[in-house]
Amino acid sequence: MQLDIDNVSVRYGTETVLDTVSCCVHSGEFIGLIGPNGAGKTTLLRAVLGLLKPTTGTITRHDTILGYVPQRGNLYNGTVPVSVLEVVMLGAEGSKAKATRALTSVHMEAYAHKRFTELSGGQQQRVSIAKALAGSANVLILDEPTAGVDEHSQTEFYNLLRYLHAEGTTIIMVSHEVDTVSKLVTRVICLNRTVLYDGPPEHFEADKYLPGAYAKYHLKLHHQYGDGHA
Ligand code: ADP
């Protein structure tokens, strides 16, 4: 077992954002974390990353090195021009060799000396993964990694995740792309303050657990990013 999330609750004032959430994450799993806006998904990721302390409950990591892949645009948005290699080296304690190896593992070695900000959204997200891998992460935590990435690059990005998973990396990914996620992951966790569903993707009935507003949001996202941008 790599992560033990035991009875975790998070409250802000009188608002309970997470209510007695429990789940174990085992080595080699690929988990899709799904739920409507405001469900507490980011809060749970932040708690797992150690960025916030749960109000009650515990999170235990076993031989786990976490690598965080934030939403697009949050990895580096400074004004100083930095190269792709430099961004990855930040995750590798300055080691050029580790950074180069990590870039190779996401098939981005040819871009090492390009400016990070010149890359497409999909390429930036691959570099974000390289930065996590350069820090020897064995669990990748991704927060809506393909939001705003065109459809072709999304497919390539998901193929990369498939490859990394096959190589043994444990993955936890928040996504709104219910259909795509269901084809990719080994386990779906549907969260809305509490865990509504936790099991194999083939038994997950999205209509049962996700409210209409979510379905509309999903359609809107699909329309916005999925059509005509390939
Ligand atoms: P999701 O990622 O599923 O959209 P979040 O974890 O971002 O959900 O947020 C869950 C709820 O917690 C929301 O109602 C949000 O307004 C609230 N929340 C998140 N962070 C804070 C905070 N620092 N202070 C107060 N409320 C917060």
Tab-separated table of C-alpha atoms and ligand atoms in Angstrom:
chain	number	residue	atom	x	y	z
A	1	MET	CA	0.000	0.000	0.000
A	2	GLN	CA	1.315	3.462	-0.840
A	3	LEU	CA	-1.254	5.798	0.693
A	4	ASP	CA	-3.665	5.279	3.539
A	5	ILE	CA	-6.349	7.960	3.750
A	6	ASP	CA	-8.151	7.232	6.987
A	7	ASN	CA	-11.360	9.014	8.015
A	8	VAL	CA	-10.228	12.370	6.683
A	9	SER	CA	-12.479	15.375	7.280
A	10	VAL	CA	-11.698	18.963	6.336
A	11	ARG	CA	-13.795	21.834	7.656
A	12	TYR	CA	-13.562	25.536	6.885
A	13	GLY	CA	-15.489	27.312	9.628
A	14	THR	CA	-18.890	25.648	9.648
A	15	GLU	CA	-18.515	24.224	6.134
A	16	THR	CA	-17.536	20.563	5.878
A	17	VAL	CA	-15.644	20.184	2.612
A	18	LEU	CA	-14.556	16.567	3.142
A	19	ASP	CA	-16.514	14.270	5.418
A	20	THR	CA	-14.870	11.075	6.746
A	21	VAL	CA	-13.138	10.127	3.491
A	22	SER	CA	-11.277	6.815	3.615
A	23	CYS	CA	-9.425	4.954	0.903
A	24	CYS	CA	-6.162	3.104	0.372
A	25	VAL	CA	-4.057	3.554	-2.731
A	26	HIS	CA	-2.023	0.529	-3.758
A	27	SER	CA	1.119	0.425	-5.834
A	28	GLY	CA	0.402	0.266	-9.572
A	29	GLU	CA	-3.125	1.666	-9.432
A	30	PHE	CA	-4.390	4.279	-11.874
A	31	ILE	CA	-7.144	6.184	-10.111
A	32	GLY	CA	-9.535	8.626	-11.747
A	33	LEU	CA	-10.894	11.097	-9.169
A	34	ILE	CA	-14.199	12.409	-10.419
A	35	GLY	CA	-16.815	14.743	-8.920
A	36	PRO	CA	-18.683	17.996	-9.509
A	37	ASN	CA	-17.132	21.414	-8.977
A	38	GLY	CA	-16.678	22.149	-5.295
A	39	ALA	CA	-16.754	18.425	-4.415
A	40	GLY	CA	-13.479	18.642	-2.499
A	41	LYS	CA	-11.195	16.966	-5.070
A	42	THR	CA	-8.471	19.623	-4.927
A	43	THR	CA	-8.776	19.754	-1.137
A	44	LEU	CA	-8.173	15.994	-0.982
A	45	LEU	CA	-5.144	16.268	-3.295
A	46	ARG	CA	-3.764	19.123	-1.177
A	47	ALA	CA	-4.175	17.023	1.954
A	48	VAL	CA	-2.427	14.058	0.303
A	49	LEU	CA	0.408	16.364	-0.799
A	50	GLY	CA	0.769	17.604	2.775
A	51	LEU	CA	-0.208	21.165	1.839
A	52	LEU	CA	-3.074	21.187	4.320
A	53	LYS	CA	-3.663	19.298	7.517
A	54	PRO	CA	-7.033	17.538	7.777
A	55	THR	CA	-9.285	18.766	10.587
A	56	THR	CA	-9.597	15.131	11.686
A	57	GLY	CA	-8.271	11.841	10.319
A	58	THR	CA	-4.853	10.855	9.024
A	59	ILE	CA	-2.983	10.336	5.768
A	60	THR	CA	-0.054	7.938	5.852
A	61	ARG	CA	2.462	7.516	3.035
A	62	HIS	CA	4.426	4.282	2.675
A	63	ASP	CA	7.605	4.405	0.509
A	64	THR	CA	5.887	7.074	-1.475
A	65	ILE	CA	7.495	9.932	-3.364
A	66	LEU	CA	4.742	12.157	-4.654
A	67	GLY	CA	5.025	14.090	-7.897
A	68	TYR	CA	2.474	16.828	-8.504
A	69	VAL	CA	1.344	17.853	-11.991
A	70	PRO	CA	-0.763	20.997	-11.556
A	71	GLN	CA	-3.344	22.384	-13.934
A	72	ARG	CA	-1.934	23.805	-17.126
A	73	GLY	CA	-0.355	27.228	-16.698
A	74	ASN	CA	0.617	26.693	-13.067
A	75	LEU	CA	4.008	25.035	-13.511
A	76	TYR	CA	5.918	28.082	-14.681
A	77	ASN	CA	4.328	31.359	-15.630
A	78	GLY	CA	7.137	33.752	-14.723
A	79	THR	CA	8.511	36.344	-17.116
A	80	VAL	CA	12.172	35.239	-17.044
A	81	PRO	CA	12.835	33.053	-20.100
A	82	VAL	CA	13.765	29.589	-18.882
A	83	SER	CA	14.511	26.506	-20.915
A	84	VAL	CA	12.602	23.262	-20.703
A	85	LEU	CA	15.715	21.625	-19.212
A	86	GLU	CA	15.916	24.279	-16.485
A	87	VAL	CA	12.274	23.743	-15.514
A	88	VAL	CA	12.875	19.994	-15.161
A	89	MET	CA	16.148	20.558	-13.267
A	90	LEU	CA	14.127	22.368	-10.580
A	91	GLY	CA	12.578	18.985	-9.802
A	92	ALA	CA	15.940	17.183	-9.973
A	93	GLU	CA	17.860	19.188	-7.375
A	94	GLY	CA	19.826	20.764	-10.184
A	95	SER	CA	20.991	17.466	-11.711
A	96	LYS	CA	21.234	17.820	-15.481
A	97	ALA	CA	21.642	14.059	-15.960
A	98	LYS	CA	18.442	13.265	-14.016
A	99	ALA	CA	16.553	16.019	-15.827
A	100	THR	CA	17.691	14.744	-19.237
A	101	ARG	CA	16.688	11.163	-18.363
A	102	ALA	CA	13.260	12.370	-17.237
A	103	LEU	CA	12.766	14.392	-20.432
A	104	THR	CA	13.649	11.306	-22.463
A	105	SER	CA	11.065	9.234	-20.591
A	106	VAL	CA	8.307	11.634	-21.709
A	107	HIS	CA	9.769	11.839	-25.256
A	108	MET	CA	10.605	15.535	-24.930
A	109	GLU	CA	14.416	15.365	-25.088
A	110	ALA	CA	14.465	17.198	-28.431
A	111	TYR	CA	12.876	20.235	-26.724
A	112	ALA	CA	15.397	20.530	-23.865
A	113	HIS	CA	16.790	23.882	-25.013
A	114	LYS	CA	13.533	25.480	-26.151
A	115	ARG	CA	11.907	28.120	-24.004
A	116	PHE	CA	9.302	26.505	-21.777
A	117	THR	CA	6.712	29.200	-22.577
A	118	GLU	CA	7.018	28.481	-26.321
A	119	LEU	CA	5.692	24.935	-25.939
A	120	SER	CA	2.077	23.946	-26.616
A	121	GLY	CA	-0.192	23.145	-23.656
A	122	GLY	CA	0.188	19.392	-24.166
A	123	GLN	CA	3.985	19.654	-24.373
A	124	GLN	CA	4.088	21.763	-21.195
A	125	GLN	CA	2.125	19.080	-19.372
A	126	ARG	CA	4.603	16.409	-20.522
A	127	VAL	CA	7.409	18.564	-19.137
A	128	SER	CA	5.458	18.875	-15.893
A	129	ILE	CA	5.458	15.077	-15.653
A	130	ALA	CA	9.194	15.019	-16.422
A	131	LYS	CA	9.792	17.409	-13.529
A	132	ALA	CA	7.921	15.066	-11.185
A	133	LEU	CA	9.799	12.007	-12.493
A	134	ALA	CA	13.135	13.816	-12.161
A	135	GLY	CA	12.387	13.991	-8.446
A	136	SER	CA	12.026	10.160	-8.491
A	137	ALA	CA	8.241	10.299	-7.965
A	138	ASN	CA	6.575	6.887	-7.812
A	139	VAL	CA	3.088	8.343	-7.383
A	140	LEU	CA	1.923	10.999	-9.847
A	141	ILE	CA	-0.883	13.311	-8.783
A	142	LEU	CA	-2.496	15.160	-11.663
A	143	ASP	CA	-5.134	17.879	-11.310
A	144	GLU	CA	-7.148	18.168	-14.539
A	145	PRO	CA	-3.962	17.865	-16.598
A	146	THR	CA	-5.586	18.153	-20.019
A	147	ALA	CA	-7.952	21.087	-19.411
A	148	GLY	CA	-7.412	23.518	-22.269
A	149	VAL	CA	-5.230	21.076	-24.231
A	150	ASP	CA	-6.333	20.276	-27.801
A	151	GLU	CA	-7.817	16.882	-28.563
A	152	HIS	CA	-4.830	15.448	-30.455
A	153	SER	CA	-2.410	16.445	-27.671
A	154	GLN	CA	-4.839	15.049	-25.091
A	155	THR	CA	-4.720	11.663	-26.802
A	156	GLU	CA	-0.907	11.747	-26.838
A	157	PHE	CA	-0.847	12.824	-23.201
A	158	TYR	CA	-3.140	9.974	-22.162
A	159	ASN	CA	-0.951	7.535	-24.132
A	160	LEU	CA	2.019	8.774	-22.110
A	161	LEU	CA	0.102	8.149	-18.873
A	162	ARG	CA	-0.763	4.650	-20.113
A	163	TYR	CA	2.926	3.990	-20.781
A	164	LEU	CA	4.059	5.337	-17.382
A	165	HIS	CA	1.387	3.268	-15.655
A	166	ALA	CA	2.525	0.143	-17.524
A	167	GLU	CA	6.076	0.929	-16.365
A	168	GLY	CA	4.876	0.806	-12.748
A	169	THR	CA	3.995	4.399	-11.828
A	170	THR	CA	0.969	4.833	-9.577
A	171	ILE	CA	-1.302	7.599	-10.860
A	172	ILE	CA	-4.084	9.628	-9.248
A	173	MET	CA	-5.768	11.979	-11.691
A	174	VAL	CA	-8.591	14.469	-11.236
A	175	SER	CA	-10.508	14.831	-14.483
A	176	HIS	CA	-13.818	16.016	-15.899
A	177	GLU	CA	-13.455	13.754	-18.920
A	178	VAL	CA	-15.567	10.943	-17.518
A	179	ASP	CA	-15.692	8.893	-20.723
A	180	THR	CA	-11.975	9.104	-21.431
A	181	VAL	CA	-11.026	8.480	-17.834
A	182	SER	CA	-13.191	5.388	-17.690
A	183	LYS	CA	-11.220	3.875	-20.589
A	184	LEU	CA	-7.882	4.720	-18.993
A	185	VAL	CA	-8.010	4.031	-15.279
A	186	THR	CA	-8.115	0.877	-13.155
A	187	ARG	CA	-10.297	2.466	-10.474
A	188	VAL	CA	-12.779	5.335	-10.250
A	189	ILE	CA	-13.343	7.287	-7.056
A	190	CYS	CA	-16.345	9.617	-7.257
A	191	LEU	CA	-16.285	12.253	-4.572
A	192	ASN	CA	-18.839	14.804	-3.461
A	193	ARG	CA	-17.810	15.716	0.079
A	194	THR	CA	-17.908	11.983	0.830
A	195	VAL	CA	-16.935	9.030	-1.352
A	196	LEU	CA	-19.992	8.177	-3.488
A	197	TYR	CA	-18.374	5.439	-5.557
A	198	ASP	CA	-15.093	3.579	-5.332
A	199	GLY	CA	-14.581	0.707	-7.735
A	200	PRO	CA	-13.802	-0.433	-11.265
A	201	PRO	CA	-14.600	1.996	-14.097
A	202	GLU	CA	-16.864	-0.501	-15.866
A	203	HIS	CA	-19.350	-0.447	-12.972
A	204	PHE	CA	-19.337	3.342	-12.564
A	205	GLU	CA	-22.675	4.834	-13.570
A	206	ALA	CA	-21.940	8.517	-14.135
A	207	ASP	CA	-25.645	9.468	-14.431
A	208	LYS	CA	-26.362	7.999	-11.022
A	209	TYR	CA	-23.691	9.906	-9.124
A	210	LEU	CA	-23.177	13.130	-11.015
A	211	PRO	CA	-25.833	15.855	-10.971
A	212	GLY	CA	-27.216	17.437	-14.151
A	213	ALA	CA	-25.170	20.586	-13.638
A	214	TYR	CA	-22.013	18.512	-13.828
A	215	ALA	CA	-23.134	16.808	-17.022
A	216	LYS	CA	-23.795	20.231	-18.579
A	217	TYR	CA	-20.361	21.438	-17.459
A	218	HIS	CA	-18.779	18.364	-18.966
A	219	LEU	CA	-20.581	18.962	-22.260
A	220	LYS	CA	-19.535	22.608	-22.261
A	221	LEU	CA	-15.918	21.672	-21.677
A	222	HIS	CA	-16.102	19.128	-24.455
A	223	HIS	CA	-17.582	21.713	-26.791
A	224	GLN	CA	-15.009	24.305	-25.832
A	225	TYR	CA	-11.889	22.176	-26.108
A	226	GLY	CA	-12.895	19.010	-27.860
A	227	ASP	CA	-14.259	20.287	-31.169
A	228	GLY	CA	-12.377	22.014	-33.921
A	229	HIS	CA	-9.085	22.237	-32.069
A	230	ALA	CA	-7.507	19.010	-33.221
B	1	ADP	P1	-13.104	20.745	-6.337
B	1	ADP	O1	-11.623	20.629	-6.555
B	1	ADP	O2	-13.786	19.418	-6.303
B	1	ADP	O3	-13.762	21.670	-7.318
B	1	ADP	P2	-12.337	22.151	-3.914
B	1	ADP	O4	-11.583	21.182	-3.091
B	1	ADP	O5	-11.553	23.162	-4.680
B	1	ADP	O6	-13.349	21.361	-4.881
B	1	ADP	O7	-13.331	22.957	-2.968
B	1	ADP	C1	-14.298	22.325	-2.156
B	1	ADP	C2	-15.023	23.359	-1.334
B	1	ADP	O8	-14.139	23.901	-0.367
B	1	ADP	C3	-15.567	24.535	-2.130
B	1	ADP	O9	-16.830	24.853	-1.624
B	1	ADP	C4	-14.563	25.623	-1.837
B	1	ADP	O10	-15.198	26.881	-1.890
B	1	ADP	C5	-14.132	25.290	-0.423
B	1	ADP	N1	-12.767	25.740	-0.110
B	1	ADP	C6	-11.632	25.311	-0.708
B	1	ADP	N2	-10.550	25.893	-0.168
B	1	ADP	C7	-11.017	26.737	0.802
B	1	ADP	C8	-10.392	27.632	1.744
B	1	ADP	N3	-9.053	27.774	1.772
B	1	ADP	N4	-11.196	28.300	2.585
B	1	ADP	C9	-12.535	28.142	2.561
B	1	ADP	N5	-13.180	27.308	1.725
B	1	ADP	C10	-12.441	26.621	0.848
